[in-house]
Short mmCIF file of C-alpha atoms in Angstrom, two decimals:
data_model
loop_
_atom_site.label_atom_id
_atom_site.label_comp_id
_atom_site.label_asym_id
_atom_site.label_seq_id
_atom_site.Cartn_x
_atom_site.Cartn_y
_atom_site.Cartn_z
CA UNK A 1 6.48 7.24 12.47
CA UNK A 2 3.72 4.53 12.03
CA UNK A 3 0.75 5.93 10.21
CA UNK A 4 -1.04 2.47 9.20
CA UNK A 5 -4.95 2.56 8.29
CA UNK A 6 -6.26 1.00 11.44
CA UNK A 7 -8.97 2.25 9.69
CA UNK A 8 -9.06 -0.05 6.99
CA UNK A 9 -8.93 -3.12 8.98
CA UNK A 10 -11.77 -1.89 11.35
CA UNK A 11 -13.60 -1.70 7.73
CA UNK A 12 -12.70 -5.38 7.36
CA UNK A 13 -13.39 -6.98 10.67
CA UNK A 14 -16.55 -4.92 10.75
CA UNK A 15 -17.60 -6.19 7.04
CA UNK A 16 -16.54 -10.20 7.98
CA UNK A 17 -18.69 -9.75 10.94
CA UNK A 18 -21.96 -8.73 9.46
CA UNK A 19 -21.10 -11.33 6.75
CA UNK A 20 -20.90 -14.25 9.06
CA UNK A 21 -24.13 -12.97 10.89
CA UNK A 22 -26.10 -13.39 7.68
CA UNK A 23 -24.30 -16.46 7.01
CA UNK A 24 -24.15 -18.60 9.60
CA UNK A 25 -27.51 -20.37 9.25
CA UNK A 26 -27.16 -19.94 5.36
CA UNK A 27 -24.26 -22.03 4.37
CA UNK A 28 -24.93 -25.15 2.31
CA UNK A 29 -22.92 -28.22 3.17
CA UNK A 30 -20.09 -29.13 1.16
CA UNK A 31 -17.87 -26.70 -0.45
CA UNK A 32 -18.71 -23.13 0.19
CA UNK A 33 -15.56 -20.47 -1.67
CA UNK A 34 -15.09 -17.50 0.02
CA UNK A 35 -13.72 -14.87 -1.78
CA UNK A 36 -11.57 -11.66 -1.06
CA UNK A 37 -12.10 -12.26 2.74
CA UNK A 38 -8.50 -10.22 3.52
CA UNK A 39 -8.01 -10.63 7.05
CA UNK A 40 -9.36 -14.36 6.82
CA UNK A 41 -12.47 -13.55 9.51
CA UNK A 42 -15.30 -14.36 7.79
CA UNK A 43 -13.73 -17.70 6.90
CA UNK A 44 -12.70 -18.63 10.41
CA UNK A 45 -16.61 -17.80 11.52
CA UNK A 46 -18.12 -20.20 8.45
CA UNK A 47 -15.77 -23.42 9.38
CA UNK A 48 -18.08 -23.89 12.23
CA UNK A 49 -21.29 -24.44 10.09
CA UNK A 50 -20.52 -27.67 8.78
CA UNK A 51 -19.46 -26.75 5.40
CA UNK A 52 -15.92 -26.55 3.81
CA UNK A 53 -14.52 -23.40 3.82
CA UNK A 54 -12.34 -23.00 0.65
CA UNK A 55 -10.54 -19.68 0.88
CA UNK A 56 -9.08 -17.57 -1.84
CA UNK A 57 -7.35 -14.15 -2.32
CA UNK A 58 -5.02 -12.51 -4.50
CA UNK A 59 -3.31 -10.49 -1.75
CA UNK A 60 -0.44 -12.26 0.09
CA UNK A 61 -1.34 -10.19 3.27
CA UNK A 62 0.37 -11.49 6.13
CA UNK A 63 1.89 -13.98 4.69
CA UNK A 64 -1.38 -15.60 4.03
CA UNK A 65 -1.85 -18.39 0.58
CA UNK A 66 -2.62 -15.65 -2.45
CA UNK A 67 -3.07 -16.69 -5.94
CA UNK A 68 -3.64 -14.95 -8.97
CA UNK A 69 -7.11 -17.19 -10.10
CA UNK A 70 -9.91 -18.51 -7.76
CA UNK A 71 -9.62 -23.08 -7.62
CA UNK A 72 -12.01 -25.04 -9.76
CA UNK A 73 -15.57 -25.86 -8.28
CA UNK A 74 -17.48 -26.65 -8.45
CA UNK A 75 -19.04 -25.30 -5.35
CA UNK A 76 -21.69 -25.45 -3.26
CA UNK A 77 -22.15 -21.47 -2.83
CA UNK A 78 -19.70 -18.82 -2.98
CA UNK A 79 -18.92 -15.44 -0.69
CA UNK A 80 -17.88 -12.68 -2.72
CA UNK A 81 -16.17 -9.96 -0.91
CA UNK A 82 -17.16 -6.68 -3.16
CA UNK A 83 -14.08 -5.86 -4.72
CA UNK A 84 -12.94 -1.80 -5.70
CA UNK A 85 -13.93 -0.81 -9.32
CA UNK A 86 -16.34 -1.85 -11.75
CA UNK A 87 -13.98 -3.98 -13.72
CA UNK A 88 -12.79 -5.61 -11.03
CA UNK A 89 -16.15 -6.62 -10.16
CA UNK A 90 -17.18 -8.06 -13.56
CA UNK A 91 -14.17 -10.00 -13.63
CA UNK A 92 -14.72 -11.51 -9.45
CA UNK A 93 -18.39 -12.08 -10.63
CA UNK A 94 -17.57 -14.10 -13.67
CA UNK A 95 -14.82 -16.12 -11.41
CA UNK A 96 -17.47 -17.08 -8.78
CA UNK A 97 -20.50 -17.50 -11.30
CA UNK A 98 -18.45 -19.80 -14.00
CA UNK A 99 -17.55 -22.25 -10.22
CA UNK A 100 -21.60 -22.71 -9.38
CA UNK A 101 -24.45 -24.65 -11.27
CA UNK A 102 -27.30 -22.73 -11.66
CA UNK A 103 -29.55 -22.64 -8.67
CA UNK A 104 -26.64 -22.02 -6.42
CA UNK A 105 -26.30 -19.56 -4.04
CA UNK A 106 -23.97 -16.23 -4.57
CA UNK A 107 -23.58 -14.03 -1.56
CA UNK A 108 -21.85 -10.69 -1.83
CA UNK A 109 -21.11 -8.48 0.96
CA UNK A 110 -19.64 -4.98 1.21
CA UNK A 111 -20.07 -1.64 2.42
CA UNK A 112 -22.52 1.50 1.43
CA UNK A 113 -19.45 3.70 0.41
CA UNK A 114 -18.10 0.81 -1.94
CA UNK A 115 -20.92 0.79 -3.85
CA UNK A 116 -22.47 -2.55 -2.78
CA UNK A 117 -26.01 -0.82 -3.58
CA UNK A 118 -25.49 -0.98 -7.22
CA UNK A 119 -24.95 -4.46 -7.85
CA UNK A 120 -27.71 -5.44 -9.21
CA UNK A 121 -27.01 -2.78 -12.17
CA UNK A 122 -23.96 -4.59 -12.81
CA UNK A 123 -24.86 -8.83 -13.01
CA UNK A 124 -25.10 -9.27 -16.76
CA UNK A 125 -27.35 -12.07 -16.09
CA UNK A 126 -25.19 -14.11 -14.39
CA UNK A 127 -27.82 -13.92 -11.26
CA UNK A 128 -31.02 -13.11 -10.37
CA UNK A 129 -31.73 -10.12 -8.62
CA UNK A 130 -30.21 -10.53 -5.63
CA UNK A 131 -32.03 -9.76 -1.58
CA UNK A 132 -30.74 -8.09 0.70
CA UNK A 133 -30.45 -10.36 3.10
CA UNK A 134 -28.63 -8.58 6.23
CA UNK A 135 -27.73 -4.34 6.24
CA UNK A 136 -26.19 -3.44 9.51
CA UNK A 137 -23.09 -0.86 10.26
CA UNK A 138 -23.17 0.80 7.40
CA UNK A 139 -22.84 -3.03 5.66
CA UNK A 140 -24.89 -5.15 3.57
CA UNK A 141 -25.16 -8.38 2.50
CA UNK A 142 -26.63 -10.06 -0.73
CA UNK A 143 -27.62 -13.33 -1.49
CA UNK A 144 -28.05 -14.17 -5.10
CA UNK A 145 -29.00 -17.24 -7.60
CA UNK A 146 -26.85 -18.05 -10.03
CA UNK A 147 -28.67 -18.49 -13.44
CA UNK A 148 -27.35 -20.37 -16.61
CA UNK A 149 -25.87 -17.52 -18.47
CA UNK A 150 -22.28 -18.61 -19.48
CA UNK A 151 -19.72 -17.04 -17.65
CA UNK A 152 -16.04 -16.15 -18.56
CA UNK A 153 -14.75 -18.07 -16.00
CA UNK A 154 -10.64 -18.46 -16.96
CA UNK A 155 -8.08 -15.83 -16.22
CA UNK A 156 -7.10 -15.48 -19.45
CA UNK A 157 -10.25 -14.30 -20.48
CA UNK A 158 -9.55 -11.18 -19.06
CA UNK A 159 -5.77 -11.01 -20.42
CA UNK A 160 -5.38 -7.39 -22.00
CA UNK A 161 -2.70 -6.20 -23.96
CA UNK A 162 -2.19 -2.10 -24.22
CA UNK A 163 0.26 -0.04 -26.23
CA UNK A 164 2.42 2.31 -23.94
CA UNK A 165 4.73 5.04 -24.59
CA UNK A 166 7.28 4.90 -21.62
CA UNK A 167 9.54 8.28 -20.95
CA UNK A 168 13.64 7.01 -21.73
CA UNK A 169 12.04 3.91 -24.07
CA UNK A 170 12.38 4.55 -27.63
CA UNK A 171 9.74 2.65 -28.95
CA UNK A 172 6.12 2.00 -27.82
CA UNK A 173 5.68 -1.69 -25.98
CA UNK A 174 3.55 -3.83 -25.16
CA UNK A 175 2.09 -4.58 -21.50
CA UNK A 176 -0.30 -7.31 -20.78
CA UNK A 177 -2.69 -6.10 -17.37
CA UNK A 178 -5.67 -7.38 -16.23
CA UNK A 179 -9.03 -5.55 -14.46
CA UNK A 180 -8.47 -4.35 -11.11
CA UNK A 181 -4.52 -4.06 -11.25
CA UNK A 182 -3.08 -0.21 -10.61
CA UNK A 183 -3.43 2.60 -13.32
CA UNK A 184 -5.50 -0.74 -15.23
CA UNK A 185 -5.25 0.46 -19.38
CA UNK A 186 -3.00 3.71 -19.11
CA UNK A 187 0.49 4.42 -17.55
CA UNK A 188 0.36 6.33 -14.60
CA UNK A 189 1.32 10.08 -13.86
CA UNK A 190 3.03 9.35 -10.72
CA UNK A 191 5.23 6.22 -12.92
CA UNK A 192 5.76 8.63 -15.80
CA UNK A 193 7.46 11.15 -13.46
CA UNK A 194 9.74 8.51 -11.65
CA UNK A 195 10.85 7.23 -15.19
CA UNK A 196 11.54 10.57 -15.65
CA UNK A 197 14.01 11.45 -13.20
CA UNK A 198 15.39 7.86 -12.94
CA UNK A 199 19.74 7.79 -12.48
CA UNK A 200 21.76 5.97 -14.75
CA UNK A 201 21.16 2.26 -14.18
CA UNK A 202 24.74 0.42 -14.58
CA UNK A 203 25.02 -2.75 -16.81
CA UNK A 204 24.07 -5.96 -14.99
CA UNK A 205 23.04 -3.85 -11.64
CA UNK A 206 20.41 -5.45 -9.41
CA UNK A 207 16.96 -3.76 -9.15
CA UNK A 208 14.12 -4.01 -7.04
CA UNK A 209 10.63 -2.90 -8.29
CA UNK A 210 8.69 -2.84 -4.92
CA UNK A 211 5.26 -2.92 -5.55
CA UNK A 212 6.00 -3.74 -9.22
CA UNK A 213 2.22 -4.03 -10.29
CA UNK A 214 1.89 -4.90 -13.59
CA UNK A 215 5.35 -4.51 -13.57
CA UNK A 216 5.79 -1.08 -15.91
CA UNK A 217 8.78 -0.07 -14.38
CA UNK A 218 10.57 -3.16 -14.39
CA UNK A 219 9.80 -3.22 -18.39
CA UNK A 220 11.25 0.31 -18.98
CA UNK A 221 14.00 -0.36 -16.90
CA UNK A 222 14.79 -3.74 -18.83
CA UNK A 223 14.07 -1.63 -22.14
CA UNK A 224 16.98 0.80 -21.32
CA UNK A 225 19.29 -1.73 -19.00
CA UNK A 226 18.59 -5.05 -20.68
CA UNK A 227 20.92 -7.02 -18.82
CA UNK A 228 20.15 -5.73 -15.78
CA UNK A 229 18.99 -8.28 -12.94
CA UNK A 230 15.12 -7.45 -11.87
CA UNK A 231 13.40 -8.27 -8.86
CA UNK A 232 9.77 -8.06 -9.08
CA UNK A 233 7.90 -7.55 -5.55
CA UNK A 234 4.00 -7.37 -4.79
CA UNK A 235 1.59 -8.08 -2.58
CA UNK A 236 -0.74 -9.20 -5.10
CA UNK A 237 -0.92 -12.29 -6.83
CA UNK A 238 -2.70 -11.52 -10.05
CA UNK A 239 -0.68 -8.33 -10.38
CA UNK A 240 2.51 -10.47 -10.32
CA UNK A 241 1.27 -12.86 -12.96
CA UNK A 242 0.94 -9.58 -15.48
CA UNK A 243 4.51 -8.34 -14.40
CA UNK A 244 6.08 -11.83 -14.98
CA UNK A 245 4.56 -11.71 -18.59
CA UNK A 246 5.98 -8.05 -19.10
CA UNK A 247 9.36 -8.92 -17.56
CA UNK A 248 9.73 -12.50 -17.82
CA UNK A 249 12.83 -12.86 -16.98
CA UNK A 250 13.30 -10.96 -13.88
CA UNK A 251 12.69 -12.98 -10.41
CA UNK A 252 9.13 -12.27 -9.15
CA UNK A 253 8.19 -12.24 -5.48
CA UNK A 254 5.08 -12.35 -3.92
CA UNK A 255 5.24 -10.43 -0.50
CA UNK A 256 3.44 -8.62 2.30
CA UNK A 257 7.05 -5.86 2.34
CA UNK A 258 9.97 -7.25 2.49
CA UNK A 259 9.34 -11.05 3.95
CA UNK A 260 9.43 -12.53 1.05
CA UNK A 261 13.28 -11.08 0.14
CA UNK A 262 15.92 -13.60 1.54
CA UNK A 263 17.76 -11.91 4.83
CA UNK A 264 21.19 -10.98 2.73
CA UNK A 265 19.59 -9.85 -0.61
CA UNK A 266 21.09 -6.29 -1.73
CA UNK A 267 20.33 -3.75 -4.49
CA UNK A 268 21.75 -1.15 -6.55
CA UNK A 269 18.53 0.22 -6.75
CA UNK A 270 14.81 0.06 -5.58
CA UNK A 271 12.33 1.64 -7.24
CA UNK A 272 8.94 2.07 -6.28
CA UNK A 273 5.25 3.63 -6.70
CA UNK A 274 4.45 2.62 -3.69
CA UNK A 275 0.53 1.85 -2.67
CA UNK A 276 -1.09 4.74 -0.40
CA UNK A 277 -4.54 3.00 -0.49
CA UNK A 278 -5.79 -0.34 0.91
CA UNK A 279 -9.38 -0.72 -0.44
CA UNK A 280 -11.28 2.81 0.10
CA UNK A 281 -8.94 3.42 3.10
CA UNK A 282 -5.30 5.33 3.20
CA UNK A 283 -2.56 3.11 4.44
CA UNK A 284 0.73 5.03 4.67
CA UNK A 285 2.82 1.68 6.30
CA UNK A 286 4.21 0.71 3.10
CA UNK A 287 5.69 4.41 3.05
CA UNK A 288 6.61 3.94 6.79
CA UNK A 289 8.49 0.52 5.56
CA UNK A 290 10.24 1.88 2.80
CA UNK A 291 12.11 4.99 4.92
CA UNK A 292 12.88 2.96 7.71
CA UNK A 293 14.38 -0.23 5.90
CA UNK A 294 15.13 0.20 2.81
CA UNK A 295 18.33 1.68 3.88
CA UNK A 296 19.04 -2.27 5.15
CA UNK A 297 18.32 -3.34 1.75
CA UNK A 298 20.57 -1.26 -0.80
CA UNK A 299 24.13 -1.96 -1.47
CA UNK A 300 26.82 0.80 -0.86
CA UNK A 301 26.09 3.97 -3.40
CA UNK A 302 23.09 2.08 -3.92
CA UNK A 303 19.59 4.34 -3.73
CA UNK A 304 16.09 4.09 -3.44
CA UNK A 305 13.78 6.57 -5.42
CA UNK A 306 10.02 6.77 -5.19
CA UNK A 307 7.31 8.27 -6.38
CA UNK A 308 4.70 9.49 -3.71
CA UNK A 309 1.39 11.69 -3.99
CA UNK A 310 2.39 15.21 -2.55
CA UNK A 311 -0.52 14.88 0.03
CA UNK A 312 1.25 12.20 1.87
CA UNK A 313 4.02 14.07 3.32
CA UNK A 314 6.84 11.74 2.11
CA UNK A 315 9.77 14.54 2.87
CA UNK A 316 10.37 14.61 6.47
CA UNK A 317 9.58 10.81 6.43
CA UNK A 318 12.16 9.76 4.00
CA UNK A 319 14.85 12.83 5.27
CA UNK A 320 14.53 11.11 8.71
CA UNK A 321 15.29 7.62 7.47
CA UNK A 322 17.32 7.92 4.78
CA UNK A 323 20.72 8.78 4.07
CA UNK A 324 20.85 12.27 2.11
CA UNK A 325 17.17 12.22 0.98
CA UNK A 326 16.57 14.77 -1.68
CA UNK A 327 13.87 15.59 -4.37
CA UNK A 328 14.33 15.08 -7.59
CA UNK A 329 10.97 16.22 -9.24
CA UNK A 330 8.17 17.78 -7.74
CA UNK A 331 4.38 18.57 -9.68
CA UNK A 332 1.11 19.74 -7.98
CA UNK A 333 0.08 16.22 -7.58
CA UNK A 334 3.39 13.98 -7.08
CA UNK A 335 6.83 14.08 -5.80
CA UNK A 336 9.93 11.78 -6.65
CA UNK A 337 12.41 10.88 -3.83
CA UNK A 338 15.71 9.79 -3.94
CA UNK A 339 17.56 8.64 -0.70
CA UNK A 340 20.11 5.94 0.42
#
């Protein structure tokens, strides 16, 4: 059962086309960043302008380089790809204005359902008002100037620390998170019910947190088990930098699935709230990946247990794939899984 968002990679190759359109007779030589292009097309269209294309993402997709923080400019122009969420916008911006003088170009590119009409409510002065420069297939692209306003342009900047109460802890910790990571200043409904209904954890068992995030789980788990050995997995670079400083002594992996996890490694448990979303766009592989290998992955009596939104229709998935699947919790929006 495959159910993968072609969806959301249509949305990509369509957006990386339009971009490259408006782009190709744009680029200034030299160094040109582009930002948040996720399936790397935009970038492979702008290496035949005669600038250099300097690439960056935080999601390890494919395999492809990720890294939590954009490389020093500065550069000759930057390509922002519109990123999900306010927040996560301010914090791109800042990245990409604080690596341009002023004077240099900023183009930012995204579709009409992201929200890429309100940008210019949302500069701070970093750039002018921007043009519009292409809008085609439900796309548009931006080009910008950056202007002298200082710009917070260092990850740290953005560190935050929150506060959280965390069911089976006994005491409020701390978490440090960032704009643009999961369930970003709060803890999650769909992590408070899987901390919930979580098994006894033996001393010094091994535990995967797939798609740790800011790593939550993996802290309440090392709260209540703490010599327990962690694994911390995720696609996403800057979310693994916050769950290395929450759980800094588990092992941290950054991984597209299960690649990243050496052939022979084995579990006593995985836990996991796994993503449903890429961008705007369902994407139910990560569910499909879980039922059909994480079997593969545990040791014997070991188990997996997820959290999943009811609305994805986790139960016949993981009762096909895993050995005796049952529910252990189950609310009008989420459901907790447990299977081996």
């Amino acid at each position: 059962m495959t159910r993968t968002s072609q969806r959301g990679s249509d949305r990509e190759a369509v957006l990386a086309a339009v971009a490259a359109e408006a782009l190709t007779d744009r680029a200034p030589r030299g160094r040109v960043l582009v930002m948040g292009d996720l399936d790397g097309g935009l970038s492979a269209a702008l290496h035949g302008t005669g600038c250099k294309v300097v690439p960056w993402q935080r999601q390890a997709l494919g395999g492809r380089p990720a890294s939590a923080w954009p490389p020093e400019g500065p550069f000759g122009g930057v390509v922002l790809r519109l990123p999900q969420g306010r927040a996560a916008f301010a914090m791109d911006l800042n990245a990409a204005a604080a690596r341009l003088e002023p004077g240099s170009p900023l183009w930012i590119y995204g579709s009409k359902d992201e929200g890429i009409q309100s940008v210019p409510k949302h500069l701070g002065g970093l750039a002018e008002a921007p043009q519009s420069i292409l809008v085609k297939r439900h796309a548009r692209v931006l080009e910008l100037r950056r202007t002298a306003e200082p710009a917070r342009g260092e990850l740290e900047d953005w560190r935050e620390t929150l506060t959280l109460a965390l069911p089976g802890v006994a005491a409020p910790v701390e978490i440090v998170t960032y704009p643009g990571l999961f369930a970003h200043g709060r803890l999650d409904a769909g992590t408070a019910c899987l901390l919930e209904t979580l098994p006894e954890i033996k001393a010094g068992a091994r535990v995967l947190d797939f798609g740790c995030g800011a790593g939550v789980i993996g802290r309440a788990i090392r709260e209540r088990v703490p010599d327990a050995r962690i694994t911390l997995l995720d696609v996403d670079a800057l979310a693994l930098h916050a769950a290395r400083r929450n759980v800094p002594d588990a092992d941290p992996v950054l991984s597209d699935g299960w690649a990243g996890l050496a052939a022979g490694e084995r579990f006593d448990l995985i836990v996991t709230n796994p993503p449903i979303h890429r961008g705007k766009d369902e994407d139910f592989s990560i569910l499909d990946a879980l039922a059909t290998q994480a079997s593969a992955r545990l040791r014997p009596k070991g188990a997996l247990v997820a959290v999943v939104q009811r609305t994805a229709g986790a139960g016949k998935l993981f009762s096909a794939g895993l050995k005796n699947a049952s529910l252990l919790l189950e609310t009008p929006q989420f459901q907790v899984w447990r299977g081996g």
